[in-house]
CSV table of C-alpha atoms in Angstrom, one decimal:
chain,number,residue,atom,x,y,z
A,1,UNK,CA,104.6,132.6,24.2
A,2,UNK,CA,107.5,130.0,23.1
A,3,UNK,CA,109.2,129.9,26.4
A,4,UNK,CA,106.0,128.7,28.3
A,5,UNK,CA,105.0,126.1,25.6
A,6,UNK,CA,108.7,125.0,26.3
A,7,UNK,CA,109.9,126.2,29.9
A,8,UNK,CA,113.3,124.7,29.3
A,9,UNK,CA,114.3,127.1,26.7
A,10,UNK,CA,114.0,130.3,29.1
A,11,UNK,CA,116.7,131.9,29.6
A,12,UNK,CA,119.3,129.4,27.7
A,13,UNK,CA,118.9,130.3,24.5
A,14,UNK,CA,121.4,128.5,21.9
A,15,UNK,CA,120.2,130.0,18.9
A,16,UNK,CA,123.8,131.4,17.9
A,17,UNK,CA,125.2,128.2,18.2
A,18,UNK,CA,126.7,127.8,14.4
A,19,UNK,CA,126.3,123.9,14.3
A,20,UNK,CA,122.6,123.6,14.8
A,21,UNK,CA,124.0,119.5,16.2
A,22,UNK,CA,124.9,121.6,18.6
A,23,UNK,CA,122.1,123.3,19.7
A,24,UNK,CA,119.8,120.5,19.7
A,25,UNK,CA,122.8,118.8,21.9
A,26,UNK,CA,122.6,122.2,24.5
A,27,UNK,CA,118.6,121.9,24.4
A,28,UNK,CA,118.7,118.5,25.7
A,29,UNK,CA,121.5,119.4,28.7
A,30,UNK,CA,118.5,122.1,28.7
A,31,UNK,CA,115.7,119.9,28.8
A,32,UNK,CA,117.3,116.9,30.7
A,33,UNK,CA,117.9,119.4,33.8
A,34,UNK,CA,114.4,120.6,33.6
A,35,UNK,CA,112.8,117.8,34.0
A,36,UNK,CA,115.4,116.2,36.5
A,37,UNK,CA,114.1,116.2,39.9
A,38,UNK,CA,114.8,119.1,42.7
A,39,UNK,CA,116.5,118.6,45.7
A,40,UNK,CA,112.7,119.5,47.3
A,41,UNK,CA,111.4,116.5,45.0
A,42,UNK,CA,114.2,114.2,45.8
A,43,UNK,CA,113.9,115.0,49.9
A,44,UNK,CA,110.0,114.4,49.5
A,45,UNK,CA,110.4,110.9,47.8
A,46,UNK,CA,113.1,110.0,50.5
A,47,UNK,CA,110.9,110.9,53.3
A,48,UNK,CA,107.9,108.7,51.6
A,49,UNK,CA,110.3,105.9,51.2
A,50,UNK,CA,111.8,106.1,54.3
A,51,UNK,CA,108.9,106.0,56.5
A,52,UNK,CA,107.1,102.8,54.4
A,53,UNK,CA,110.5,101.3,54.7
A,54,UNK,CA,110.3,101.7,58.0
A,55,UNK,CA,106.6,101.4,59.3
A,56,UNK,CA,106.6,97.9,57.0
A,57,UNK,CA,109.4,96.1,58.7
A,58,UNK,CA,107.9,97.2,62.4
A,59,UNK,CA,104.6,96.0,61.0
A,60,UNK,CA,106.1,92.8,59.4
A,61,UNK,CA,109.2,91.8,61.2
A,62,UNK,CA,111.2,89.6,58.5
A,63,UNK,CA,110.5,91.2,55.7
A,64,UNK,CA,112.2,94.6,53.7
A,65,UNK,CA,110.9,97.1,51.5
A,66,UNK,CA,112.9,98.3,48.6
A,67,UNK,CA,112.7,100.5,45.5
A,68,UNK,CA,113.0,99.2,42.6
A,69,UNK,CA,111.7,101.0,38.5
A,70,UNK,CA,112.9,104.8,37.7
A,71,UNK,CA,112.8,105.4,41.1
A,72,UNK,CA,115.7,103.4,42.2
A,73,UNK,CA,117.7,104.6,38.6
A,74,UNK,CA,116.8,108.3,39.2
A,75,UNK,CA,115.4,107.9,35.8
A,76,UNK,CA,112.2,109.2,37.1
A,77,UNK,CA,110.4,112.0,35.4
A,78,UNK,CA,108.2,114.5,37.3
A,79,UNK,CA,105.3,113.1,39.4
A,80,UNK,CA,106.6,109.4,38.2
A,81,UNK,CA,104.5,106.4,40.3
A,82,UNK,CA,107.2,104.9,43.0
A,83,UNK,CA,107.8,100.9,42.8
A,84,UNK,CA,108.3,99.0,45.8
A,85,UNK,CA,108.4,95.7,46.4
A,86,UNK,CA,108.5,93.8,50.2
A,87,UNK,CA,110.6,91.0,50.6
A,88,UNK,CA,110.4,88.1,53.7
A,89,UNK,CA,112.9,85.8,55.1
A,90,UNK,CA,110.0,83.4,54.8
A,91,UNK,CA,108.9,83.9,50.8
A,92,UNK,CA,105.3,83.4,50.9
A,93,UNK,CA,104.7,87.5,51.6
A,94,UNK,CA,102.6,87.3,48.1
A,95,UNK,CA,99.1,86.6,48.8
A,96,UNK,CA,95.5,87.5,49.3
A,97,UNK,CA,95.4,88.0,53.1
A,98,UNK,CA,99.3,89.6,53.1
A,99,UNK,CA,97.6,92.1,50.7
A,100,UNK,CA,94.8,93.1,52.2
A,101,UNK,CA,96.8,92.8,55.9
A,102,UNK,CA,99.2,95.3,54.7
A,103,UNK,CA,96.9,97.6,52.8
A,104,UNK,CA,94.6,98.2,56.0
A,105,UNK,CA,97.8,98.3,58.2
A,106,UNK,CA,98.9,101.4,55.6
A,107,UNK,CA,95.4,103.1,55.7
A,108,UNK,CA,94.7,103.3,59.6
A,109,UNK,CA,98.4,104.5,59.8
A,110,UNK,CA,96.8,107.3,57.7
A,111,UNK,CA,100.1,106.6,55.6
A,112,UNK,CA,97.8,105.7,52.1
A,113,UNK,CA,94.7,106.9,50.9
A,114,UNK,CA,92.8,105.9,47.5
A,115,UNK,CA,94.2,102.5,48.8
A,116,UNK,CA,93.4,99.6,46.0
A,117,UNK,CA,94.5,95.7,46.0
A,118,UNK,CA,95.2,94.0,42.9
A,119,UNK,CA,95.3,90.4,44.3
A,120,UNK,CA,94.0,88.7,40.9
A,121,UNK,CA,96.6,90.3,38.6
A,122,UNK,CA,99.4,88.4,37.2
A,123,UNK,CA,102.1,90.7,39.6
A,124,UNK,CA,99.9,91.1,42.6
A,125,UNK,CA,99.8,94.8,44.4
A,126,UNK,CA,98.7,97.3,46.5
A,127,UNK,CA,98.0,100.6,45.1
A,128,UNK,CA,97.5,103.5,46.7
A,129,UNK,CA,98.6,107.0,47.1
A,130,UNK,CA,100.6,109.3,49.7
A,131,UNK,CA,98.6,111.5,51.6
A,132,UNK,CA,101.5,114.2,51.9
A,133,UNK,CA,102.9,114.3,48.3
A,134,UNK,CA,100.3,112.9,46.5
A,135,UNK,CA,102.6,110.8,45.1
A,136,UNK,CA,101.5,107.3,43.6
A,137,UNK,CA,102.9,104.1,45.2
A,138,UNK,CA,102.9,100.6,44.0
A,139,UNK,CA,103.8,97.7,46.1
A,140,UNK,CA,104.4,94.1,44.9
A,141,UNK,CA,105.3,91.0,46.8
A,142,UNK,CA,108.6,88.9,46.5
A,143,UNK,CA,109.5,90.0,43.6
A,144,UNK,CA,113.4,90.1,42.6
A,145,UNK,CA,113.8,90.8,39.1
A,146,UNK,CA,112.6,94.7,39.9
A,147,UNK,CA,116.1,94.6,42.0
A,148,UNK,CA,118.1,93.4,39.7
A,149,UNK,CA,117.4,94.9,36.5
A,150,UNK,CA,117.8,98.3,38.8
A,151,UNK,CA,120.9,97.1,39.5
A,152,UNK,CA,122.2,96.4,36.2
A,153,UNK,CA,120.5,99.7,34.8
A,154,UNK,CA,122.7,101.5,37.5
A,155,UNK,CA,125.8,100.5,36.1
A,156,UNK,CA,125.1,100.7,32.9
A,157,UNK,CA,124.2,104.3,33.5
A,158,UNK,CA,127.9,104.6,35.2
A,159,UNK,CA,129.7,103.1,32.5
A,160,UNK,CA,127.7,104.5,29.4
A,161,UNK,CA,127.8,108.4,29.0
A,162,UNK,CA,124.8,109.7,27.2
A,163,UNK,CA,122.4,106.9,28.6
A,164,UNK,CA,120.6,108.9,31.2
A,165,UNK,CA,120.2,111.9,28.9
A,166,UNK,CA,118.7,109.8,25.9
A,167,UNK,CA,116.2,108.3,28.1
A,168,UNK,CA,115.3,110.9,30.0
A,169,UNK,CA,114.7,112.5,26.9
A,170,UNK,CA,112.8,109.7,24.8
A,171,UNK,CA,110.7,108.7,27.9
A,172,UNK,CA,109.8,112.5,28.3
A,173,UNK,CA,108.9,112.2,24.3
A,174,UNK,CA,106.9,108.7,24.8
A,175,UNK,CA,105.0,110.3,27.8
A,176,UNK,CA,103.6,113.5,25.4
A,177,UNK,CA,102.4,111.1,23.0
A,178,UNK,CA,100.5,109.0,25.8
A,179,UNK,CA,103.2,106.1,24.3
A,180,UNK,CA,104.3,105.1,27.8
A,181,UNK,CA,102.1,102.9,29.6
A,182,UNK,CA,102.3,99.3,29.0
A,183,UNK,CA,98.9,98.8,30.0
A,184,UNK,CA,97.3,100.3,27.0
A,185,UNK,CA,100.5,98.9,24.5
A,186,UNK,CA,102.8,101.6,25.4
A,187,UNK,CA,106.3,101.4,25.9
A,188,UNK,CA,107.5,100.3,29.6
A,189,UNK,CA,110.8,101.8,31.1
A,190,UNK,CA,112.9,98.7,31.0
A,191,UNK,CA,112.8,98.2,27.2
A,192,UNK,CA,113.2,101.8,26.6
A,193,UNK,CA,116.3,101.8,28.7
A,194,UNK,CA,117.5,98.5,26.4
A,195,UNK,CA,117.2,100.1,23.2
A,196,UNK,CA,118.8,103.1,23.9
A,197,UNK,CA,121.9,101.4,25.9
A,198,UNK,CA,122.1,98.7,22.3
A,199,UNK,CA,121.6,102.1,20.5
A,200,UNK,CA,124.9,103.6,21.9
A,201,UNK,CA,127.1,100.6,22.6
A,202,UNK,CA,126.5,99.8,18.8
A,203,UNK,CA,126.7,103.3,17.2
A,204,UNK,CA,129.6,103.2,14.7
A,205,UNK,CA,131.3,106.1,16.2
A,206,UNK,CA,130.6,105.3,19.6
A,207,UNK,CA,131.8,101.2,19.6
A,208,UNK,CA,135.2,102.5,18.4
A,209,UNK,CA,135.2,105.7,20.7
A,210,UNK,CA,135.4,107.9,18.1
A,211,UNK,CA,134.0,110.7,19.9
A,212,UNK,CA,132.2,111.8,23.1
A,213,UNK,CA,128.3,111.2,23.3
A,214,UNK,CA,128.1,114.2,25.8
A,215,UNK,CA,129.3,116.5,22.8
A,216,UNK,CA,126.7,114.6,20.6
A,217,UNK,CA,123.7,114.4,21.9
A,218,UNK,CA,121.4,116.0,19.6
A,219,UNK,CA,122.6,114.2,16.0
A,220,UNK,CA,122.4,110.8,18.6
A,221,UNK,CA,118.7,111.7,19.1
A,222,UNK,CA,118.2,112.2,15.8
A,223,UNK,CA,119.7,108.8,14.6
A,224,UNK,CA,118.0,107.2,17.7
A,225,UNK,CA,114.5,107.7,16.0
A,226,UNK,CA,116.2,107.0,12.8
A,227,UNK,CA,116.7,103.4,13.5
A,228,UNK,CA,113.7,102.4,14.9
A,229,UNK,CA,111.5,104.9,13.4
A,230,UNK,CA,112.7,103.9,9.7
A,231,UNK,CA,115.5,101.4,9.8
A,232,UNK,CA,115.2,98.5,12.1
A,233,UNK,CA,113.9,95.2,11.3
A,234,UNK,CA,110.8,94.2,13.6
A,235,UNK,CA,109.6,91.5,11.5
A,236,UNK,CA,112.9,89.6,11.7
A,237,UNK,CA,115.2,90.9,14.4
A,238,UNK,CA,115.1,90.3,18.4
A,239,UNK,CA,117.0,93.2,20.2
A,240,UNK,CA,119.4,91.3,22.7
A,241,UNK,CA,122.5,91.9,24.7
A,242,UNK,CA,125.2,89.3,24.7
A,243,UNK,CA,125.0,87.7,28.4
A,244,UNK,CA,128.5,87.1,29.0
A,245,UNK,CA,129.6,90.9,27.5
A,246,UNK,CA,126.7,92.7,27.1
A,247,UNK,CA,127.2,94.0,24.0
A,248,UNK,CA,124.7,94.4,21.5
A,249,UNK,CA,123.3,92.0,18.8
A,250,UNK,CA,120.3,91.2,17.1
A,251,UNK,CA,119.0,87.6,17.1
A,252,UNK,CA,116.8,86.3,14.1
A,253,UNK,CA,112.8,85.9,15.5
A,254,UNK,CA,112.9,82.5,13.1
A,255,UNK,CA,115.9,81.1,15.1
A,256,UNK,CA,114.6,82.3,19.0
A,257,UNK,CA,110.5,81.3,18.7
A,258,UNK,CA,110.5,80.9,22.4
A,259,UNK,CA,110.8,84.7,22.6
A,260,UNK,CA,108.7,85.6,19.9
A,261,UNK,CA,105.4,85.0,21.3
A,262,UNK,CA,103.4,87.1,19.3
A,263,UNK,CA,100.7,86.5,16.7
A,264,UNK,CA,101.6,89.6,14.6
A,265,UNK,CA,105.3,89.4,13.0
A,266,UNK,CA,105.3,92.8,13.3
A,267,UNK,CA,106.2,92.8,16.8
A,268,UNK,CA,109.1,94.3,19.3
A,269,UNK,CA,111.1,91.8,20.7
A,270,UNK,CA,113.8,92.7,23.4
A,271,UNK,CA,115.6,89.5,25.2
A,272,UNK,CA,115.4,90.2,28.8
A,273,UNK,CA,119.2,90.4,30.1
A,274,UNK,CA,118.4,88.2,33.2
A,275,UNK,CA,116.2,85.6,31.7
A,276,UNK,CA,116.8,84.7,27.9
A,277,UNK,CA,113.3,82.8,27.7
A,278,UNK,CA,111.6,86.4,29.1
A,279,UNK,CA,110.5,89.1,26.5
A,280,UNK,CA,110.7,92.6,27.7
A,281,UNK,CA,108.0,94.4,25.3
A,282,UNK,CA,105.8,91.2,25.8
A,283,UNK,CA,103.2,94.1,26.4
A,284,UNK,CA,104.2,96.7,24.1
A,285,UNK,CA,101.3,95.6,21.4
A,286,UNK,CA,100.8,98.8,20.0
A,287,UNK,CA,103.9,98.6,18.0
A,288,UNK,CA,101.7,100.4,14.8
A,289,UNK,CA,101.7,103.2,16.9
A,290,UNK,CA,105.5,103.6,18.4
A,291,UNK,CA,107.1,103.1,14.9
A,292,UNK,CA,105.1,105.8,13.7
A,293,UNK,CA,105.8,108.1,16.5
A,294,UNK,CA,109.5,107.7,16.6
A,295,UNK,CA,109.7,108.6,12.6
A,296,UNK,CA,107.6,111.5,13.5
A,297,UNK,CA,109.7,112.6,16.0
A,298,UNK,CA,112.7,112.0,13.1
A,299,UNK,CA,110.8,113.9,10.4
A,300,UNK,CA,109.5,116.8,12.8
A,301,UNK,CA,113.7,117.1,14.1
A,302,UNK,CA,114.9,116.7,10.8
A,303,UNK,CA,112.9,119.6,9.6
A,304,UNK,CA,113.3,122.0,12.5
A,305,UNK,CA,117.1,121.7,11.8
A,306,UNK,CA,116.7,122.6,8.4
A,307,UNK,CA,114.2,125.7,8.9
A,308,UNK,CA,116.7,126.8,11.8
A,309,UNK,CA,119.6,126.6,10.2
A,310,UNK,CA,118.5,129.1,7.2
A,311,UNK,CA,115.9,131.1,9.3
A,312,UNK,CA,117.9,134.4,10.4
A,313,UNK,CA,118.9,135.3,14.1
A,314,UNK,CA,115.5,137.2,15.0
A,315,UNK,CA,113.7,134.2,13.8
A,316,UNK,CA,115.9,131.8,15.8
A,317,UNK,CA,115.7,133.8,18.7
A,318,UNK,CA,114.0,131.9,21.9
A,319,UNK,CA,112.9,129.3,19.7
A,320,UNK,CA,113.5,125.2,20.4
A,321,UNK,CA,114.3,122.5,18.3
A,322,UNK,CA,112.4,119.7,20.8
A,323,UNK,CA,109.2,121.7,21.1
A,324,UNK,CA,107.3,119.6,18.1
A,325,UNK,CA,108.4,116.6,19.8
A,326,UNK,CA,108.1,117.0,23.8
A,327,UNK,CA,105.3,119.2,25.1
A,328,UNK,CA,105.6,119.5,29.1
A,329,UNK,CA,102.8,119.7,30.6
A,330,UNK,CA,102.4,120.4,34.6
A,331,UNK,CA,103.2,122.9,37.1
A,332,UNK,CA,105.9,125.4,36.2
A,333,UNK,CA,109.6,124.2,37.7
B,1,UNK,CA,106.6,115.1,-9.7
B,2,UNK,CA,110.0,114.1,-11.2
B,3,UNK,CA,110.2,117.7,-12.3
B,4,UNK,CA,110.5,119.0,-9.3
B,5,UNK,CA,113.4,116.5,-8.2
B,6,UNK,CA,115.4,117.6,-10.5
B,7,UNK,CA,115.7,121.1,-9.5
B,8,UNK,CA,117.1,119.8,-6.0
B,9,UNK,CA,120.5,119.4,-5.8
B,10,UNK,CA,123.1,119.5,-2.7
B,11,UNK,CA,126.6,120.9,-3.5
B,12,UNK,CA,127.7,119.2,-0.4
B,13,UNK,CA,127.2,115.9,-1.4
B,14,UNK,CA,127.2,116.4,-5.3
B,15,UNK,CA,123.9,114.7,-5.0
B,16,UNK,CA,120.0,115.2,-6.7
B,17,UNK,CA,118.3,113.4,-3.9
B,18,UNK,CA,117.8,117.0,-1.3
B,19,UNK,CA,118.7,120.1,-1.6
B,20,UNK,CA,121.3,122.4,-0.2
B,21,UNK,CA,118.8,123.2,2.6
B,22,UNK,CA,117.6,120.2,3.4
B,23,UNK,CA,121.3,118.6,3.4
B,24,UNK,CA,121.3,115.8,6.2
B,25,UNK,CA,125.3,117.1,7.3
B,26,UNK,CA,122.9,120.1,8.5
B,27,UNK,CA,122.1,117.5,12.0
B,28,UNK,CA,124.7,114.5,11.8
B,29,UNK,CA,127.6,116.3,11.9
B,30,UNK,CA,129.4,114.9,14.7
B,31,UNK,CA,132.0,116.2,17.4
B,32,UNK,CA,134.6,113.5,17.2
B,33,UNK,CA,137.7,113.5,19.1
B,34,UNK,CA,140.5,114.3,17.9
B,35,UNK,CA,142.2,110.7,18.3
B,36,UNK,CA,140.3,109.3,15.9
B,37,UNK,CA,141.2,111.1,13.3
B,38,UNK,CA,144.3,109.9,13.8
B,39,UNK,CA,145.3,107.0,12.0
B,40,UNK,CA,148.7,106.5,14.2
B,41,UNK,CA,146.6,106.0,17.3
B,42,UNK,CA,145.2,102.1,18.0
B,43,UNK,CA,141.3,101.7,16.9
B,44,UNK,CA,138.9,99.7,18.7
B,45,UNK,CA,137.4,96.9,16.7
B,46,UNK,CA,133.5,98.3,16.4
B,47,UNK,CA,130.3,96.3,17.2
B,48,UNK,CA,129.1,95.5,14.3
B,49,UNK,CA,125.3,94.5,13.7
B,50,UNK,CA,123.0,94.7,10.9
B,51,UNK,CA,119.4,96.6,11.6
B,52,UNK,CA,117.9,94.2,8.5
B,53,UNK,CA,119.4,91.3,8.7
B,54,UNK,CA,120.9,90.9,12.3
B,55,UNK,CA,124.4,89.9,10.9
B,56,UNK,CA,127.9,91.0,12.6
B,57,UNK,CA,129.6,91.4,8.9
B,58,UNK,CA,127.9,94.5,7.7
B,59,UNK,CA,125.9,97.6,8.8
B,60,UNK,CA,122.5,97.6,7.7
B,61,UNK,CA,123.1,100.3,5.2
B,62,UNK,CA,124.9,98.0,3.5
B,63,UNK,CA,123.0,95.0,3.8
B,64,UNK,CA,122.7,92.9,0.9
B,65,UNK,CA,119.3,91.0,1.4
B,66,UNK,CA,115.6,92.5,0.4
B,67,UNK,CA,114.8,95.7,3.3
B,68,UNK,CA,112.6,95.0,5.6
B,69,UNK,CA,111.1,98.0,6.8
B,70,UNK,CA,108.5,100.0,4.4
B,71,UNK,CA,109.7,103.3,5.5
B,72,UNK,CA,112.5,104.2,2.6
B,73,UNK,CA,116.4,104.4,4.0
B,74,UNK,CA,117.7,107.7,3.3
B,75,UNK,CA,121.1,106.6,4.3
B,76,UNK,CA,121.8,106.3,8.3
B,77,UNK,CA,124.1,106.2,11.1
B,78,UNK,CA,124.5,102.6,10.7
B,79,UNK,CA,126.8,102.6,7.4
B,80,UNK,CA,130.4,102.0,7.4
B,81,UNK,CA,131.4,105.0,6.1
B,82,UNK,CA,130.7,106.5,9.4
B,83,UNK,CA,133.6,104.1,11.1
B,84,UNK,CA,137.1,105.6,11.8
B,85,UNK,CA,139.0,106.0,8.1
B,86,UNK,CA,141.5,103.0,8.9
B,87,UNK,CA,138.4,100.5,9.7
B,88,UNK,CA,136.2,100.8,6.9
């Protein structure tokens, strides 16, 4: 019953692994290639992308579509929305008429349906879904930013091991608890890329290349939730990256108030890398409610580890550390 | 309830706050390579900032001002006993 409850743990069991570190490490290579896309998945999303790319520029002649968010990172987890945004040689592609122009242009090319425009919002954008894939497609107008942070989230990914395996796996654990979106207070993408690239770039093991994050994985996890589940200053501190180096440092909320915009003190802060003035999490209100889930996720680790690593072989047997954490809901991969 | 405290104790760490099951070396026991055991070979200098305070002297386990978080510190990643032997 186990193994469909949590499909990655078929047929890899690691239950004789003597460090039980190293198990939780092996379950998330598990659980990080479970949820990774297929090649069908990533030829589907290339086809979609392709052909908007394509039909937009012969519809709009000047402008380009790109991909921008998880999709553009391969950060994506199953059935993730794509992000596009169009941009002109002209720069005025972001209003009313453009939106509505383009959103009937997508519909009688029978390339959308459930087609929606958000034209009021403060990021303008057409909605809609593909009619093939059912996949869910955002487009916004003019927009760089999306670009760039993929950009810079690309290299980091290339030059920090361990980065796309912690995400993956925290943004797999934010979406079971419904913590994800940033439209109800949730966490968004970006800032839970950020905190996990300051968390390894300021591990003391990792900063002096003590050891191998691939090999450490699971006790990373663990200490992941540790630090902003029980240890890290929200009232006081701002999560930032030095510009010039990018390393990691933590600026005081009382020195930076253009940052901290919110009413509560109890608030996450993360300094957007591109724009100093620009708060990540402005969004991310329901900070109550992530704290609490990423100590959970601590305690409910913690405790697994410990009942594992007495429990005897036939009670370790097809068992998984993550199941209290990540439920996976959705067809079988 | 201090009763029952006193019957923990973990021979690992020679200490009365857990238990030998319920010893935090179970999960953070890292895989470190074997260089940095080393003392011969060269260290890198270590990023260095506080969780409580935000300063670049000290890791927040060792932070000297009040704690801000609610949530009690059981002792963490961020200490500088967990920097190479030759750094601390």
């Amino acid at each position: 019953p186990s193994s469909t409850l949590y499909p990655w743990v078929r047929n890899h069991d690691h239950c004789k692994q003597k460090e039980i570190a190293d198990w939780l490490t092996l379950e998330m290579k598990d659980l990080v290639n479970y949820i990774s896309p297929s090649s069908e998945e990533i030829i589907t999303r290339n086809r979609v992308i392709n052909t908007l790319k394509k039909q937009i520029s012969i519809f709009w002649p000047g402008t380009e579509a790109h991909v921008f968010g998880s999709c553009a990172t391969d950060l994506y987890l199953p059935g993730s929305d794509i992000d596009m945004v169009v941009i002109s040689n002209t720069g005025d592609y972001e209003n009313r008429s453009r939106l509505y122009q383009l959103s009937s242009f997508l519909r009688a090319k029978n390339l959308a349906k459930n087609v929606e425009v958000i034209a009021s919002a403060k990021v303008p954008i057409i909605k809609f879904v593909d009619p093939d894939s059912n996949l869910h497609i955002d487009i916004s107008f003019e927009r760089k930013n999306g670009l760039d942070a993929a950009r810079r989230i690309r290299r980091w990914l290339s030059s920090t091991p361990g980065l796309r395996e912690l995400v993956l796996v925290v943004k797999q654990f934010l979406r079971s608890r419904k913590l994800n979106n940033v439209h109800v207070g949730g966490l968004g993408g970006y800032a839970t890329i950020i905190m996990c690239y300051h968390f390894l770039h300021s591990h003391p093991k990792l900063s002096t290349n003590s050891m191998d994050p691939s090999d450490n994985l699971g006790v990373l996890l663990i200490e992941f939730f540790e630090l902003y589940g029980r240890n890290f200053s929200y009232d006081n501190l701002i999560i930032s990256l030095n510009p010039e180096t990018e390393e990691p440092r933590y600026l005081l909320k009382d020195k930076n108030s253009a940052l901290n915009t919110a009413r509560n003190t109890f608030s996450i802060v993360i300094q957007d890398p591109a724009d100093p003035t620009n708060n990540i999490s402005r969004s991310s209100y329901n900070l109550r409610d992530l704290k609490k889930a990423f100590g959970g996720a601590y305690q409910l680790l913690v405790a697994k580890c410990y009942q594992l690593n007495v429990a005897p072989y036939k009670d370790r047997l097809g068992q998984s550390i993550l199941g209290d954490i990540i439920k996976f809901k959705g067809k079988e991969r | 309830k201090s009763k029952t405290r006193k019957k923990q104790y973990c021979r690992t760490c020679d200490s009365f706050q857990h238990g030998d099951e319920n010893c935090p070396t179970i999960w953070r026991s890292y895989l470190t390579k074997r260089s940095a055991n080393n003392d011969n070979e060269s260290c890198v200098l270590p990023v260095i900032c506080c969780y409580n305070c935000g300063s670049s002297l000290h890791y927040g386990d060792e932070c000297p001002e009040q704690r801000s978080s609610r949530v009690p510190n059981l002792g963490s990643a961020f200490s500088g006993n967990n920097l190479p032997k030759k750094l601390r």
